[in-house]
Amino acid sequence: MKPTRLTRCLTILALAELASGNWDGAARRVDLAIELTTKNKTAGSPEMLVLAGLMESWIHRPQDAAAFLSHANRLEPKNKLVLQELGRAYFELRQYGPADACLKKSVAAGAGPEARLLRIQALIGKEKVDEANAEMDLYLKGRAVKEMPLQVRMVWAQLQ
């Protein structure tokens, strides 16, 4: 089996293990795939790097998440999910400039409203209130803030 196929198989197996609640099994598959990826540069799997980054993010290790997602971003620089999650990792690290840059690209690439809301938070962190307000208007699309989920209302309140 080619290393590329092997890393893809490991990715699918890791996802299946996560779905069944087997975090340890998934982590072992991710570690093995990352090891194969680093040994054989042609076997790189952006999907595995994204999965590794997400898993690191879930266990509150944004520095490690950013490292995996940065590598994935070098392989697929226009991937809206990679950009969104890299932006989230930078935001968690309080690196608001890089977070905003990634999230702006993610939104431009067609990411969903979650990326825009994250970008608003990054803009607040950068103290770019006017730009954050403009993004909030785009996010709300004329909808009433009081009808939005709690997280959105909290971000909106930060802007006020």
PDB file of C-alpha atoms in Angstrom:
ATOM      1  CA  MET A   1       0.000   0.000   0.000  1.00  0.00           C
ATOM      2  CA  LYS A   2       1.345   3.440  -0.892  1.00  0.00           C
ATOM      3  CA  PRO A   3       2.011   5.763   2.045  1.00  0.00           C
ATOM      4  CA  THR A   4      -0.578   8.227   0.692  1.00  0.00           C
ATOM      5  CA  ARG A   5      -3.249   5.546   0.661  1.00  0.00           C
ATOM      6  CA  LEU A   6      -2.163   4.374   4.067  1.00  0.00           C
ATOM      7  CA  THR A   7      -2.466   7.858   5.568  1.00  0.00           C
ATOM      8  CA  ARG A   8      -5.909   8.242   4.012  1.00  0.00           C
ATOM      9  CA  CYS A   9      -6.988   4.877   5.423  1.00  0.00           C
ATOM     10  CA  LEU A  10      -5.652   5.883   8.828  1.00  0.00           C
ATOM     11  CA  THR A  11      -7.615   9.139   8.587  1.00  0.00           C
ATOM     12  CA  ILE A  12     -10.845   7.286   7.849  1.00  0.00           C
ATOM     13  CA  LEU A  13     -10.185   4.815  10.652  1.00  0.00           C
ATOM     14  CA  ALA A  14      -9.407   7.655  13.082  1.00  0.00           C
ATOM     15  CA  LEU A  15     -12.679   9.382  12.167  1.00  0.00           C
ATOM     16  CA  ALA A  16     -14.597   6.132  12.665  1.00  0.00           C
ATOM     17  CA  GLU A  17     -12.945   5.659  16.039  1.00  0.00           C
ATOM     18  CA  LEU A  18     -13.834   9.207  17.066  1.00  0.00           C
ATOM     19  CA  ALA A  19     -17.439   8.595  15.990  1.00  0.00           C
ATOM     20  CA  SER A  20     -17.567   5.479  18.157  1.00  0.00           C
ATOM     21  CA  GLY A  21     -16.059   7.304  21.138  1.00  0.00           C
ATOM     22  CA  ASN A  22     -12.620   5.701  20.928  1.00  0.00           C
ATOM     23  CA  TRP A  23     -10.481   8.802  21.449  1.00  0.00           C
ATOM     24  CA  ASP A  24      -7.339   6.818  22.290  1.00  0.00           C
ATOM     25  CA  GLY A  25      -7.582   4.685  19.152  1.00  0.00           C
ATOM     26  CA  ALA A  26      -8.136   7.770  17.015  1.00  0.00           C
ATOM     27  CA  ALA A  27      -5.151   9.500  18.620  1.00  0.00           C
ATOM     28  CA  ARG A  28      -2.937   6.482  17.881  1.00  0.00           C
ATOM     29  CA  ARG A  29      -4.029   6.473  14.206  1.00  0.00           C
ATOM     30  CA  VAL A  30      -3.402  10.212  13.931  1.00  0.00           C
ATOM     31  CA  ASP A  31       0.050   9.875  15.503  1.00  0.00           C
ATOM     32  CA  LEU A  32       0.954   7.049  13.120  1.00  0.00           C
ATOM     33  CA  ALA A  33      -0.257   8.974  10.072  1.00  0.00           C
ATOM     34  CA  ILE A  34       1.638  12.095  11.137  1.00  0.00           C
ATOM     35  CA  GLU A  35       4.769   9.987  11.602  1.00  0.00           C
ATOM     36  CA  LEU A  36       4.355   8.576   8.078  1.00  0.00           C
ATOM     37  CA  THR A  37       3.722  12.066   6.715  1.00  0.00           C
ATOM     38  CA  THR A  38       6.880  13.493   8.253  1.00  0.00           C
ATOM     39  CA  LYS A  39       9.013  10.556   7.089  1.00  0.00           C
ATOM     40  CA  ASN A  40       7.771  10.667   3.500  1.00  0.00           C
ATOM     41  CA  LYS A  41       7.098  14.192   2.261  1.00  0.00           C
ATOM     42  CA  THR A  42       5.074  12.882  -0.706  1.00  0.00           C
ATOM     43  CA  ALA A  43       2.649  11.098   1.636  1.00  0.00           C
ATOM     44  CA  GLY A  44       1.322  14.308   3.138  1.00  0.00           C
ATOM     45  CA  SER A  45      -2.314  14.209   4.074  1.00  0.00           C
ATOM     46  CA  PRO A  46      -3.951  17.595   4.598  1.00  0.00           C
ATOM     47  CA  GLU A  47      -6.971  15.793   6.031  1.00  0.00           C
ATOM     48  CA  MET A  48      -4.862  14.082   8.683  1.00  0.00           C
ATOM     49  CA  LEU A  49      -3.147  17.341   9.580  1.00  0.00           C
ATOM     50  CA  VAL A  50      -6.533  19.027   9.954  1.00  0.00           C
ATOM     51  CA  LEU A  51      -7.781  16.159  12.107  1.00  0.00           C
ATOM     52  CA  ALA A  52      -4.639  16.337  14.249  1.00  0.00           C
ATOM     53  CA  GLY A  53      -5.086  20.102  14.595  1.00  0.00           C
ATOM     54  CA  LEU A  54      -8.734  19.749  15.565  1.00  0.00           C
ATOM     55  CA  MET A  55      -7.959  17.089  18.138  1.00  0.00           C
ATOM     56  CA  GLU A  56      -5.271  19.302  19.653  1.00  0.00           C
ATOM     57  CA  SER A  57      -7.744  22.174  19.729  1.00  0.00           C
ATOM     58  CA  TRP A  58     -10.369  20.028  21.456  1.00  0.00           C
ATOM     59  CA  ILE A  59      -7.956  19.218  24.267  1.00  0.00           C
ATOM     60  CA  HIS A  60      -7.052  22.901  24.636  1.00  0.00           C
ATOM     61  CA  ARG A  61      -3.585  22.851  23.096  1.00  0.00           C
ATOM     62  CA  PRO A  62      -3.883  25.718  20.602  1.00  0.00           C
ATOM     63  CA  GLN A  63      -0.113  25.985  20.024  1.00  0.00           C
ATOM     64  CA  ASP A  64       0.018  22.385  18.789  1.00  0.00           C
ATOM     65  CA  ALA A  65      -3.222  22.868  16.862  1.00  0.00           C
ATOM     66  CA  ALA A  66      -1.754  25.905  15.109  1.00  0.00           C
ATOM     67  CA  ALA A  67       1.363  23.926  14.137  1.00  0.00           C
ATOM     68  CA  PHE A  68      -0.639  21.130  12.473  1.00  0.00           C
ATOM     69  CA  LEU A  69      -3.085  23.534  10.839  1.00  0.00           C
ATOM     70  CA  SER A  70      -0.262  25.779   9.564  1.00  0.00           C
ATOM     71  CA  HIS A  71       1.247  22.723   7.875  1.00  0.00           C
ATOM     72  CA  ALA A  72      -2.144  21.880   6.357  1.00  0.00           C
ATOM     73  CA  ASN A  73      -2.486  25.498   5.220  1.00  0.00           C
ATOM     74  CA  ARG A  74       0.829  25.269   3.364  1.00  0.00           C
ATOM     75  CA  LEU A  75      -0.534  22.228   1.504  1.00  0.00           C
ATOM     76  CA  GLU A  76      -3.968  23.760   0.826  1.00  0.00           C
ATOM     77  CA  PRO A  77      -3.774  27.549   1.268  1.00  0.00           C
ATOM     78  CA  LYS A  78      -7.351  28.212   0.088  1.00  0.00           C
ATOM     79  CA  ASN A  79      -9.111  25.549   2.158  1.00  0.00           C
ATOM     80  CA  LYS A  80     -11.853  27.376   4.085  1.00  0.00           C
ATOM     81  CA  LEU A  81     -11.963  24.833   6.936  1.00  0.00           C
ATOM     82  CA  VAL A  82      -8.192  24.924   7.412  1.00  0.00           C
ATOM     83  CA  LEU A  83      -8.226  28.721   7.417  1.00  0.00           C
ATOM     84  CA  GLN A  84     -11.134  28.825   9.865  1.00  0.00           C
ATOM     85  CA  GLU A  85      -9.576  26.396  12.321  1.00  0.00           C
ATOM     86  CA  LEU A  86      -6.137  28.004  12.021  1.00  0.00           C
ATOM     87  CA  GLY A  87      -7.816  31.331  12.763  1.00  0.00           C
ATOM     88  CA  ARG A  88      -9.520  29.753  15.780  1.00  0.00           C
ATOM     89  CA  ALA A  89      -6.174  28.430  17.063  1.00  0.00           C
ATOM     90  CA  TYR A  90      -4.552  31.856  16.666  1.00  0.00           C
ATOM     91  CA  PHE A  91      -7.538  33.428  18.430  1.00  0.00           C
ATOM     92  CA  GLU A  92      -7.128  31.022  21.340  1.00  0.00           C
ATOM     93  CA  LEU A  93      -3.465  32.039  21.483  1.00  0.00           C
ATOM     94  CA  ARG A  94      -4.575  35.692  21.560  1.00  0.00           C
ATOM     95  CA  GLN A  95      -2.759  36.320  18.289  1.00  0.00           C
ATOM     96  CA  TYR A  96      -5.569  38.457  16.936  1.00  0.00           C
ATOM     97  CA  GLY A  97      -3.779  39.760  13.842  1.00  0.00           C
ATOM     98  CA  PRO A  98      -3.017  36.324  12.359  1.00  0.00           C
ATOM     99  CA  ALA A  99      -6.444  35.098  13.517  1.00  0.00           C
ATOM    100  CA  ASP A 100      -8.178  37.920  11.646  1.00  0.00           C
ATOM    101  CA  ALA A 101      -6.092  37.339   8.517  1.00  0.00           C
ATOM    102  CA  CYS A 102      -6.972  33.626   8.405  1.00  0.00           C
ATOM    103  CA  LEU A 103     -10.630  34.178   9.214  1.00  0.00           C
ATOM    104  CA  LYS A 104     -10.960  36.936   6.608  1.00  0.00           C
ATOM    105  CA  LYS A 105      -9.620  34.515   3.980  1.00  0.00           C
ATOM    106  CA  SER A 106     -11.890  31.762   5.280  1.00  0.00           C
ATOM    107  CA  VAL A 107     -14.979  33.959   4.967  1.00  0.00           C
ATOM    108  CA  ALA A 108     -13.884  35.053   1.481  1.00  0.00           C
ATOM    109  CA  ALA A 109     -13.476  31.369   0.529  1.00  0.00           C
ATOM    110  CA  GLY A 110     -17.085  30.690   1.506  1.00  0.00           C
ATOM    111  CA  ALA A 111     -16.891  29.522   5.110  1.00  0.00           C
ATOM    112  CA  GLY A 112     -20.076  29.595   7.135  1.00  0.00           C
ATOM    113  CA  PRO A 113     -21.263  32.088   9.726  1.00  0.00           C
ATOM    114  CA  GLU A 114     -19.084  30.561  12.455  1.00  0.00           C
ATOM    115  CA  ALA A 115     -15.970  31.871  10.695  1.00  0.00           C
ATOM    116  CA  ARG A 116     -17.477  35.347  10.482  1.00  0.00           C
ATOM    117  CA  LEU A 117     -18.374  35.304  14.187  1.00  0.00           C
ATOM    118  CA  LEU A 118     -14.829  34.220  15.041  1.00  0.00           C
ATOM    119  CA  ARG A 119     -13.526  37.027  12.856  1.00  0.00           C
ATOM    120  CA  ILE A 120     -15.679  39.534  14.751  1.00  0.00           C
ATOM    121  CA  GLN A 121     -14.090  38.322  17.980  1.00  0.00           C
ATOM    122  CA  ALA A 122     -10.597  38.636  16.483  1.00  0.00           C
ATOM    123  CA  LEU A 123     -11.397  42.184  15.357  1.00  0.00           C
ATOM    124  CA  ILE A 124     -12.561  43.007  18.878  1.00  0.00           C
ATOM    125  CA  GLY A 125      -9.229  41.624  20.131  1.00  0.00           C
ATOM    126  CA  LYS A 126      -7.436  43.919  17.673  1.00  0.00           C
ATOM    127  CA  GLU A 127      -9.618  46.803  18.916  1.00  0.00           C
ATOM    128  CA  LYS A 128     -11.007  47.324  15.394  1.00  0.00           C
ATOM    129  CA  VAL A 129     -14.508  48.082  16.665  1.00  0.00           C
ATOM    130  CA  ASP A 130     -15.837  49.771  13.516  1.00  0.00           C
ATOM    131  CA  GLU A 131     -14.772  46.862  11.331  1.00  0.00           C
ATOM    132  CA  ALA A 132     -16.166  44.392  13.890  1.00  0.00           C
ATOM    133  CA  ASN A 133     -19.508  46.249  13.847  1.00  0.00           C
ATOM    134  CA  ALA A 134     -19.605  46.082  10.048  1.00  0.00           C
ATOM    135  CA  GLU A 135     -18.926  42.329  10.186  1.00  0.00           C
ATOM    136  CA  MET A 136     -21.630  41.911  12.843  1.00  0.00           C
ATOM    137  CA  ASP A 137     -24.115  43.633  10.548  1.00  0.00           C
ATOM    138  CA  LEU A 138     -23.171  41.191   7.776  1.00  0.00           C
ATOM    139  CA  TYR A 139     -23.502  38.301  10.221  1.00  0.00           C
ATOM    140  CA  LEU A 140     -26.933  39.385  11.477  1.00  0.00           C
ATOM    141  CA  LYS A 141     -28.370  40.129   7.998  1.00  0.00           C
ATOM    142  CA  GLY A 142     -31.116  42.251   9.565  1.00  0.00           C
ATOM    143  CA  ARG A 143     -32.083  39.620  12.142  1.00  0.00           C
ATOM    144  CA  ALA A 144     -32.816  40.760  15.698  1.00  0.00           C
ATOM    145  CA  VAL A 145     -29.959  40.191  18.108  1.00  0.00           C
ATOM    146  CA  LYS A 146     -32.350  39.094  20.871  1.00  0.00           C
ATOM    147  CA  GLU A 147     -33.390  36.134  18.693  1.00  0.00           C
ATOM    148  CA  MET A 148     -29.818  34.945  18.155  1.00  0.00           C
ATOM    149  CA  PRO A 149     -28.041  32.217  20.159  1.00  0.00           C
ATOM    150  CA  LEU A 150     -26.374  33.210  23.425  1.00  0.00           C
ATOM    151  CA  GLN A 151     -22.849  33.179  21.956  1.00  0.00           C
ATOM    152  CA  VAL A 152     -23.850  35.688  19.279  1.00  0.00           C
ATOM    153  CA  ARG A 153     -25.542  37.932  21.836  1.00  0.00           C
ATOM    154  CA  MET A 154     -22.418  37.831  23.995  1.00  0.00           C
ATOM    155  CA  VAL A 155     -20.187  38.888  21.099  1.00  0.00           C
ATOM    156  CA  TRP A 156     -22.680  41.612  20.169  1.00  0.00           C
ATOM    157  CA  ALA A 157     -22.651  42.830  23.798  1.00  0.00           C
ATOM    158  CA  GLN A 158     -18.842  43.069  23.688  1.00  0.00           C
ATOM    159  CA  LEU A 159     -19.183  45.449  20.760  1.00  0.00           C
ATOM    160  CA  GLN A 160     -21.610  47.700  22.587  1.00  0.00           C
TER     161      GLN A 160
END
